[in-house]
């Protein structure tokens, strides 16, 4: 009987830890500037969306994310994440470390959606064309650019929404662009 109670208590504690871990962290969406510089934080809490190719999202800790404009992309036959007939785009993402600490680039994740309907895109990994995402650690004051590709089952690229999450702390950079 004692063992069952112990197992139940451990289960409840673990569930609480997992729930806290999934929802914990910053809701910082950064401040946006359209000239590539640092912008002053907005007075409201609405997420700001930067324009791909000209906007930069800078977080409170000094980490900054920017992109180049999206380009049409043809993945290699050996790529992962692309289905024949889908539309693929390539977006170069730059992370600038304006913090005082080294930044682990392997934590960076990105998602994209295409078109007016927001068709969810799959991230494409294309080793043949050196599209593998971010790797390594970024020292303070340095920046690094990675090519990221996405593929969706739509021809509509009139709107491309990109979300870049630099780490697990829920900081999120939002971008919009079009082909």
Backbone as CSV, one residue per row, in Angstrom:
resi,resn,N_x,N_y,N_z,CA_x,CA_y,CA_z,C_x,C_y,C_z
1,UNK,0.816,-1.182,0.000,0.000,0.000,0.000,0.864,1.251,0.000
2,UNK,1.933,1.241,0.818,2.817,2.393,0.864,3.474,2.626,-0.491
3,UNK,3.856,1.557,-1.192,4.509,1.694,-2.498,3.577,2.324,-3.522
4,UNK,2.278,1.960,-3.497,1.330,2.539,-4.440,1.153,4.034,-4.167
5,UNK,1.069,4.422,-2.914,0.949,5.845,-2.567,2.189,6.605,-3.010
6,UNK,3.354,6.009,-2.800,4.611,6.633,-3.210,4.637,6.830,-4.724
7,UNK,4.234,5.799,-5.480,4.209,5.886,-6.941,3.225,6.963,-7.389
8,UNK,2.072,7.050,-6.742,1.078,8.068,-7.093,1.611,9.475,-6.838
9,UNK,2.279,9.657,-5.698,2.842,10.970,-5.378,3.916,11.348,-6.382
10,UNK,4.802,10.416,-6.713,5.844,10.677,-7.704,5.213,11.032,-9.045
11,UNK,4.152,10.342,-9.425,3.466,10.632,-10.685,2.889,12.029,-10.725
12,UNK,2.265,12.451,-9.615,1.690,13.801,-9.543,2.791,14.862,-9.606
13,UNK,3.887,14.628,-8.889,5.003,15.570,-8.910,5.598,15.670,-10.312
14,UNK,5.816,14.537,-10.982,6.367,14.554,-12.335,5.436,15.266,-13.302
15,UNK,4.139,15.029,-13.187,3.179,15.710,-14.067,3.245,17.221,-13.865
16,UNK,3.391,17.658,-12.621,3.512,19.092,-12.337,4.774,19.680,-12.913
17,UNK,5.880,18.956,-12.803,7.146,19.429,-13.352,7.058,19.540,-14.867
18,UNK,6.452,18.532,-15.519,6.308,18.577,-16.976,5.417,19.740,-17.376
19,UNK,4.310,19.943,-16.673,3.405,21.054,-16.997,4.093,22.393,-16.829
20,UNK,4.862,22.554,-15.769,5.588,23.802,-15.570,6.642,23.997,-16.636
21,UNK,7.321,22.943,-17.007,8.368,23.033,-18.027,7.821,23.398,-19.380
22,UNK,6.625,22.904,-19.709,6.039,23.195,-21.019,5.513,24.620,-21.101
23,UNK,5.078,25.163,-19.996,4.482,26.486,-20.037,5.361,27.572,-19.461
24,UNK,6.492,27.213,-18.953,7.339,28.212,-18.292,8.106,29.033,-19.294
25,UNK,8.589,30.141,-18.850,9.471,30.928,-19.697,8.903,32.280,-20.028
26,UNK,9.643,32.980,-20.826,9.311,34.337,-21.202,8.255,34.365,-22.289
27,UNK,7.412,35.355,-22.263,6.476,35.580,-23.356,6.979,36.713,-24.236
28,UNK,8.233,37.049,-24.108,8.864,38.132,-24.864,8.831,37.821,-26.352
29,UNK,8.210,38.679,-27.138,8.252,38.541,-28.586,9.201,39.553,-29.188
30,UNK,9.939,40.241,-28.347,10.956,41.164,-28.820,10.389,42.464,-29.333
31,UNK,11.295,43.381,-29.569,10.907,44.640,-30.187,11.332,44.578,-31.644
32,UNK,10.590,45.247,-32.495,10.803,45.149,-33.937,11.292,46.476,-34.485
33,UNK,12.266,46.392,-35.367,12.681,47.573,-36.118,12.733,47.197,-37.585
34,UNK,12.406,48.133,-38.440,12.417,47.868,-39.875,13.709,48.290,-40.543
35,UNK,14.647,48.804,-39.772,15.893,49.249,-40.381,17.080,48.401,-39.952
36,UNK,16.801,47.290,-39.269,17.882,46.408,-38.856,18.523,46.791,-37.549
37,UNK,18.108,47.913,-36.936,18.683,48.340,-35.659,17.804,47.915,-34.506
38,UNK,18.166,48.316,-33.322,17.373,47.996,-32.140,16.243,48.997,-31.999
39,UNK,15.056,48.494,-31.744,13.899,49.358,-31.547,13.563,49.414,-30.072
40,UNK,12.936,50.493,-29.659,12.481,50.599,-28.275,11.313,49.650,-28.079
41,UNK,11.177,49.034,-26.911,10.059,48.128,-26.657,8.729,48.866,-26.783
42,UNK,7.741,48.169,-27.284,6.411,48.747,-27.451,5.720,48.854,-26.107
43,UNK,4.770,49.780,-26.007,4.054,49.984,-24.751,3.040,48.870,-24.519
44,UNK,2.512,48.264,-25.588,1.531,47.204,-25.407,2.203,45.832,-25.479
45,UNK,1.446,44.794,-25.170,2.003,43.442,-25.154,1.691,42.656,-26.419
46,UNK,1.155,43.307,-27.454,0.844,42.606,-28.691,2.139,42.152,-29.358
47,UNK,2.144,40.916,-29.886,3.339,40.476,-30.604,3.582,41.371,-31.819
48,UNK,4.806,41.735,-32.048,5.180,42.545,-33.196,5.690,41.642,-34.298
49,UNK,5.354,41.980,-35.528,5.753,41.174,-36.672,6.712,41.994,-37.524
50,UNK,7.887,41.448,-37.763,8.892,42.125,-38.587,8.743,41.681,-40.037
51,UNK,9.138,42.537,-40.934,9.098,42.224,-42.365,10.366,41.450,-42.733
52,UNK,10.185,40.312,-43.405,11.345,39.535,-43.862,12.143,40.369,-44.848
53,UNK,13.432,40.405,-44.647,14.311,41.135,-45.543,14.702,42.502,-45.043
54,UNK,13.915,43.069,-44.107,14.277,44.405,-43.629,14.057,44.596,-42.140
55,UNK,13.403,43.662,-41.473,13.111,43.831,-40.053,14.018,42.997,-39.171
56,UNK,14.192,43.473,-37.957,14.968,42.767,-36.937,14.138,42.707,-35.671
57,UNK,14.134,41.561,-35.012,13.485,41.413,-33.716,14.597,41.307,-32.680
58,UNK,14.588,42.224,-31.712,15.603,42.244,-30.656,14.925,41.977,-29.325
59,UNK,15.418,40.980,-28.605,14.851,40.612,-27.314,15.482,41.431,-26.198
60,UNK,14.833,41.426,-25.042,15.284,42.211,-23.891,16.709,41.880,-23.481
61,UNK,17.120,40.631,-23.667,18.476,40.232,-23.254,19.545,40.635,-24.267
62,UNK,19.142,41.160,-25.436,20.098,41.605,-26.446,20.240,40.678,-27.631
63,UNK,19.644,39.492,-27.582,19.686,38.572,-28.719,18.802,39.142,-29.821
64,UNK,19.267,39.101,-31.069,18.501,39.651,-32.191,18.369,38.619,-33.302
65,UNK,17.220,38.647,-33.990,16.939,37.743,-35.105,16.517,38.591,-36.294
66,UNK,17.091,38.298,-37.456,16.684,38.965,-38.691,16.665,37.927,-39.813
67,UNK,16.044,38.282,-40.925,15.965,37.369,-42.069,16.216,38.133,-43.359
68,UNK,16.539,37.383,-44.387,16.511,37.924,-45.741,15.135,37.600,-46.306
69,UNK,14.787,38.228,-47.415,13.505,37.952,-48.056,13.472,36.500,-48.533
70,UNK,12.307,35.857,-48.479,12.207,34.469,-48.931,12.455,34.344,-50.430
71,UNK,13.002,33.194,-50.817,13.258,32.894,-52.232,12.659,31.539,-52.573
72,UNK,12.258,31.393,-53.824,11.783,30.093,-54.297,12.942,29.110,-54.194
73,UNK,12.645,27.861,-53.870,13.679,26.874,-53.607,13.264,25.522,-54.180
74,UNK,14.217,24.840,-54.771,13.987,23.490,-55.263,14.868,22.534,-54.465
75,UNK,14.268,21.775,-53.539,15.051,20.843,-52.734,15.627,19.710,-53.584
76,UNK,16.745,19.171,-53.129,17.351,18.014,-53.786,16.450,16.801,-53.576
77,UNK,16.595,15.818,-54.444,15.793,14.597,-54.350,16.037,13.865,-53.035
78,UNK,17.183,14.075,-52.427,17.524,13.390,-51.175,17.100,14.170,-49.926
79,UNK,16.449,15.302,-50.093,16.056,16.133,-48.949,14.946,15.454,-48.147
80,UNK,14.800,15.896,-46.909,13.718,15.425,-46.041,12.782,16.587,-45.764
81,UNK,11.469,16.321,-45.724,10.499,17.352,-45.394,9.806,17.973,-46.597
82,UNK,10.144,17.536,-47.797,9.519,18.095,-49.014,8.795,16.994,-49.769
83,UNK,7.563,17.285,-50.157,6.784,16.366,-50.975,6.715,16.901,-52.397
84,UNK,6.812,16.037,-53.365,6.692,16.442,-54.769,5.350,17.140,-54.980
85,UNK,5.380,18.286,-55.656,4.172,19.073,-55.893,3.975,20.197,-54.893
86,UNK,4.682,20.142,-53.778,4.604,21.231,-52.793,5.411,22.432,-53.261
87,UNK,5.153,23.563,-52.653,5.932,24.769,-52.889,6.984,24.878,-51.793
88,UNK,8.233,25.140,-52.182,9.312,25.266,-51.201,9.930,26.658,-51.280
89,UNK,10.300,27.193,-50.118,10.981,28.482,-50.044,12.218,28.354,-49.167
90,UNK,13.168,29.235,-49.429,14.409,29.309,-48.672,14.451,30.667,-47.977
91,UNK,14.762,30.654,-46.677,14.868,31.895,-45.912,16.173,31.850,-45.132
92,UNK,16.992,32.878,-45.301,18.220,32.975,-44.518,17.903,33.707,-43.219
93,UNK,18.244,33.074,-42.098,17.972,33.615,-40.777,19.306,33.935,-40.106
94,UNK,19.403,35.123,-39.532,20.621,35.546,-38.839,20.317,35.770,-37.365
95,UNK,21.154,35.187,-36.517,21.077,35.397,-35.072,22.292,36.228,-34.671
96,UNK,22.065,37.329,-33.957,23.141,38.165,-33.444,23.105,38.090,-31.924
97,UNK,24.237,37.733,-31.332,24.298,37.586,-29.888,24.741,38.890,-29.230
98,UNK,23.774,39.684,-28.805,24.058,40.922,-28.098,24.008,40.741,-26.586
99,UNK,24.021,39.475,-26.134,24.015,39.200,-24.700,25.449,39.156,-24.193
100,UNK,25.605,38.906,-22.901,26.935,38.797,-22.299,27.376,37.340,-22.169
101,UNK,26.535,36.403,-22.613,26.814,34.976,-22.463,26.855,34.286,-23.827
102,UNK,27.609,33.181,-23.951,27.556,32.388,-25.182,26.127,31.872,-25.388
103,UNK,25.722,31.741,-26.646,24.369,31.296,-26.979,24.436,29.982,-27.751
104,UNK,23.669,28.987,-27.295,23.633,27.660,-27.931,22.703,27.702,-29.144
105,UNK,23.266,27.715,-30.332,22.487,27.807,-31.569,21.676,26.545,-31.865
106,UNK,22.043,25.416,-31.264,21.297,24.182,-31.536,19.885,24.229,-30.958
107,UNK,19.586,25.218,-30.116,18.250,25.352,-29.541,17.283,26.093,-30.461
108,UNK,17.775,26.731,-31.512,16.937,27.530,-32.415,15.993,26.618,-33.199
109,UNK,14.699,26.952,-33.168,13.714,26.239,-33.976,12.941,27.263,-34.807
110,UNK,12.399,26.813,-35.915,11.621,27.701,-36.782,10.454,26.934,-37.393
111,UNK,9.344,27.647,-37.572,8.181,27.100,-38.262,7.708,28.131,-39.272
112,UNK,6.969,27.663,-40.271,6.463,28.578,-41.299,5.077,28.138,-41.751
113,UNK,4.329,29.113,-42.277,3.025,28.859,-42.880,2.940,29.714,-44.134
114,UNK,2.265,29.173,-45.161,2.172,29.851,-46.452,0.727,30.218,-46.761
115,UNK,0.550,31.347,-47.438,-0.721,31.727,-48.016,-1.707,32.356,-47.052
116,UNK,-2.805,32.827,-47.635,-3.858,33.484,-46.870,-4.503,32.531,-45.866
117,UNK,-4.498,31.247,-46.175,-5.101,30.246,-45.297,-4.140,29.770,-44.211
118,UNK,-2.883,30.160,-44.295,-1.909,29.756,-43.285,-1.577,28.279,-43.318
119,UNK,-1.367,27.738,-44.514,-1.033,26.318,-44.650,0.305,26.042,-43.980
120,UNK,0.288,25.158,-42.991,1.499,24.828,-42.242,2.536,24.193,-43.170
121,UNK,3.760,24.683,-43.080,4.856,24.167,-43.902,5.734,23.246,-43.064
122,UNK,6.350,22.290,-43.720,7.319,21.411,-43.069,8.705,21.982,-43.277
123,UNK,9.547,21.860,-42.266,10.928,22.292,-42.437,11.653,21.268,-43.298
124,UNK,12.433,21.765,-44.236,13.184,20.911,-45.151,14.633,20.840,-44.686
125,UNK,15.141,19.631,-44.583,16.558,19.411,-44.314,17.153,18.885,-45.609
126,UNK,18.123,19.592,-46.143,18.718,19.254,-47.427,20.238,19.316,-47.295
127,UNK,20.816,18.214,-46.884,22.262,18.149,-46.645,23.028,18.431,-47.933
128,UNK,22.499,17.963,-49.043,23.149,18.158,-50.341,23.333,19.641,-50.670
129,UNK,22.395,20.483,-50.217,22.454,21.926,-50.482,22.806,22.724,-49.227
130,UNK,23.357,22.058,-48.219,23.810,22.681,-46.960,22.706,23.411,-46.211
131,UNK,21.508,22.845,-46.211,20.377,23.406,-45.478,20.132,22.485,-44.282
132,UNK,20.784,22.805,-43.168,20.710,21.933,-41.996,20.344,22.685,-40.723
133,UNK,20.135,23.973,-40.781,19.812,24.746,-39.586,21.063,25.235,-38.878
134,UNK,20.856,25.718,-37.672,21.954,26.283,-36.887,22.712,25.183,-36.149
135,UNK,24.018,25.418,-35.978,24.875,24.498,-35.235,25.861,25.306,-34.407
136,UNK,26.324,24.731,-33.304,27.397,25.330,-32.528,26.938,26.347,-31.499
137,UNK,27.906,27.089,-31.017,27.691,28.108,-29.986,28.153,29.455,-30.518
138,UNK,27.395,30.483,-30.200,27.667,31.829,-30.673,28.174,32.688,-29.516
139,UNK,29.382,33.199,-29.646,29.983,34.034,-28.599,29.310,35.404,-28.568
140,UNK,29.356,36.089,-27.429,28.808,37.448,-27.350,29.435,38.349,-28.423
141,UNK,28.582,39.165,-29.062,29.056,40.084,-30.086,29.154,39.476,-31.475
142,UNK,28.946,38.177,-31.612,29.043,37.532,-32.928,27.662,37.305,-33.522
143,UNK,27.646,37.031,-34.836,26.394,36.675,-35.490,26.641,35.485,-36.409
144,UNK,25.563,34.762,-36.675,25.646,33.590,-37.538,24.390,33.516,-38.380
145,UNK,24.550,33.107,-39.647,23.425,32.968,-40.563,23.294,31.518,-40.984
146,UNK,22.049,31.040,-41.025,21.763,29.683,-41.494,20.661,29.763,-42.540
147,UNK,20.779,28.916,-43.547,19.723,28.795,-44.551,18.695,27.805,-44.020
148,UNK,17.415,28.211,-44.070,16.329,27.344,-43.633,15.325,27.254,-44.769
149,UNK,14.826,26.059,-45.016,13.869,25.854,-46.096,12.589,25.246,-45.537
150,UNK,11.474,25.584,-46.204,10.162,25.110,-45.785,9.364,24.712,-47.024
151,UNK,8.495,23.711,-46.864,7.705,23.179,-47.967,6.258,23.002,-47.508
152,UNK,5.303,23.471,-48.334,3.886,23.352,-47.985,3.066,22.940,-49.201
153,UNK,1.954,22.300,-48.933,1.056,21.817,-49.980,0.115,22.938,-50.416
154,UNK,0.697,24.004,-50.962,-0.073,25.123,-51.491,0.796,25.853,-52.507
155,UNK,0.164,26.508,-53.430,0.889,27.351,-54.396,0.874,28.806,-53.947
156,UNK,0.082,29.114,-52.913,-0.096,30.481,-52.438,1.083,30.908,-51.556
157,UNK,1.923,31.769,-52.105,3.046,32.328,-51.339,2.900,33.855,-51.217
158,UNK,1.634,34.319,-51.308,1.368,35.748,-51.176,1.618,36.222,-49.746
159,UNK,1.662,35.295,-48.816,1.994,35.598,-47.431,2.760,34.408,-46.873
160,UNK,3.930,34.692,-46.315,4.728,33.655,-45.660,4.979,34.135,-44.241
161,UNK,4.481,33.375,-43.274,4.667,33.704,-41.859,5.748,32.788,-41.294
162,UNK,6.745,33.381,-40.674,7.862,32.632,-40.098,7.939,32.920,-38.607
163,UNK,8.064,31.880,-37.815,8.252,32.005,-36.371,9.607,31.414,-36.031
164,UNK,10.464,32.201,-35.409,11.785,31.720,-34.988,11.819,31.773,-33.469
165,UNK,12.123,30.644,-32.881,12.210,30.530,-31.424,13.664,30.227,-31.089
166,UNK,14.406,31.231,-30.592,15.835,31.032,-30.348,16.176,30.010,-29.264
167,UNK,15.269,29.807,-28.298,15.584,28.864,-27.218,14.299,28.360,-26.592
168,UNK,14.444,27.552,-25.552,13.290,26.967,-24.878,12.533,27.943,-23.999
169,UNK,13.037,29.152,-23.804,12.391,30.080,-22.879,11.186,30.792,-23.465
170,UNK,10.685,30.320,-24.591,9.484,30.837,-25.250,9.659,32.203,-25.906
171,UNK,10.852,32.754,-25.948,11.070,33.982,-26.714,10.773,33.655,-28.179
172,UNK,10.026,34.515,-28.853,9.593,34.223,-30.210,9.754,35.440,-31.100
173,UNK,10.343,35.229,-32.272,10.471,36.290,-33.274,9.502,35.964,-34.414
174,UNK,8.647,36.913,-34.747,7.645,36.717,-35.797,8.002,37.561,-37.017
175,UNK,7.915,36.929,-38.195,8.229,37.607,-39.448,7.164,37.308,-40.477
176,UNK,6.948,38.244,-41.418,6.089,38.026,-42.564,6.781,38.499,-43.812
177,UNK,6.481,37.812,-44.911,7.034,38.179,-46.199,6.218,37.509,-47.298
178,UNK,6.710,37.584,-48.506,6.049,36.957,-49.650,7.090,36.718,-50.734
179,UNK,6.762,35.821,-51.643,7.646,35.616,-52.800,7.348,36.662,-53.841
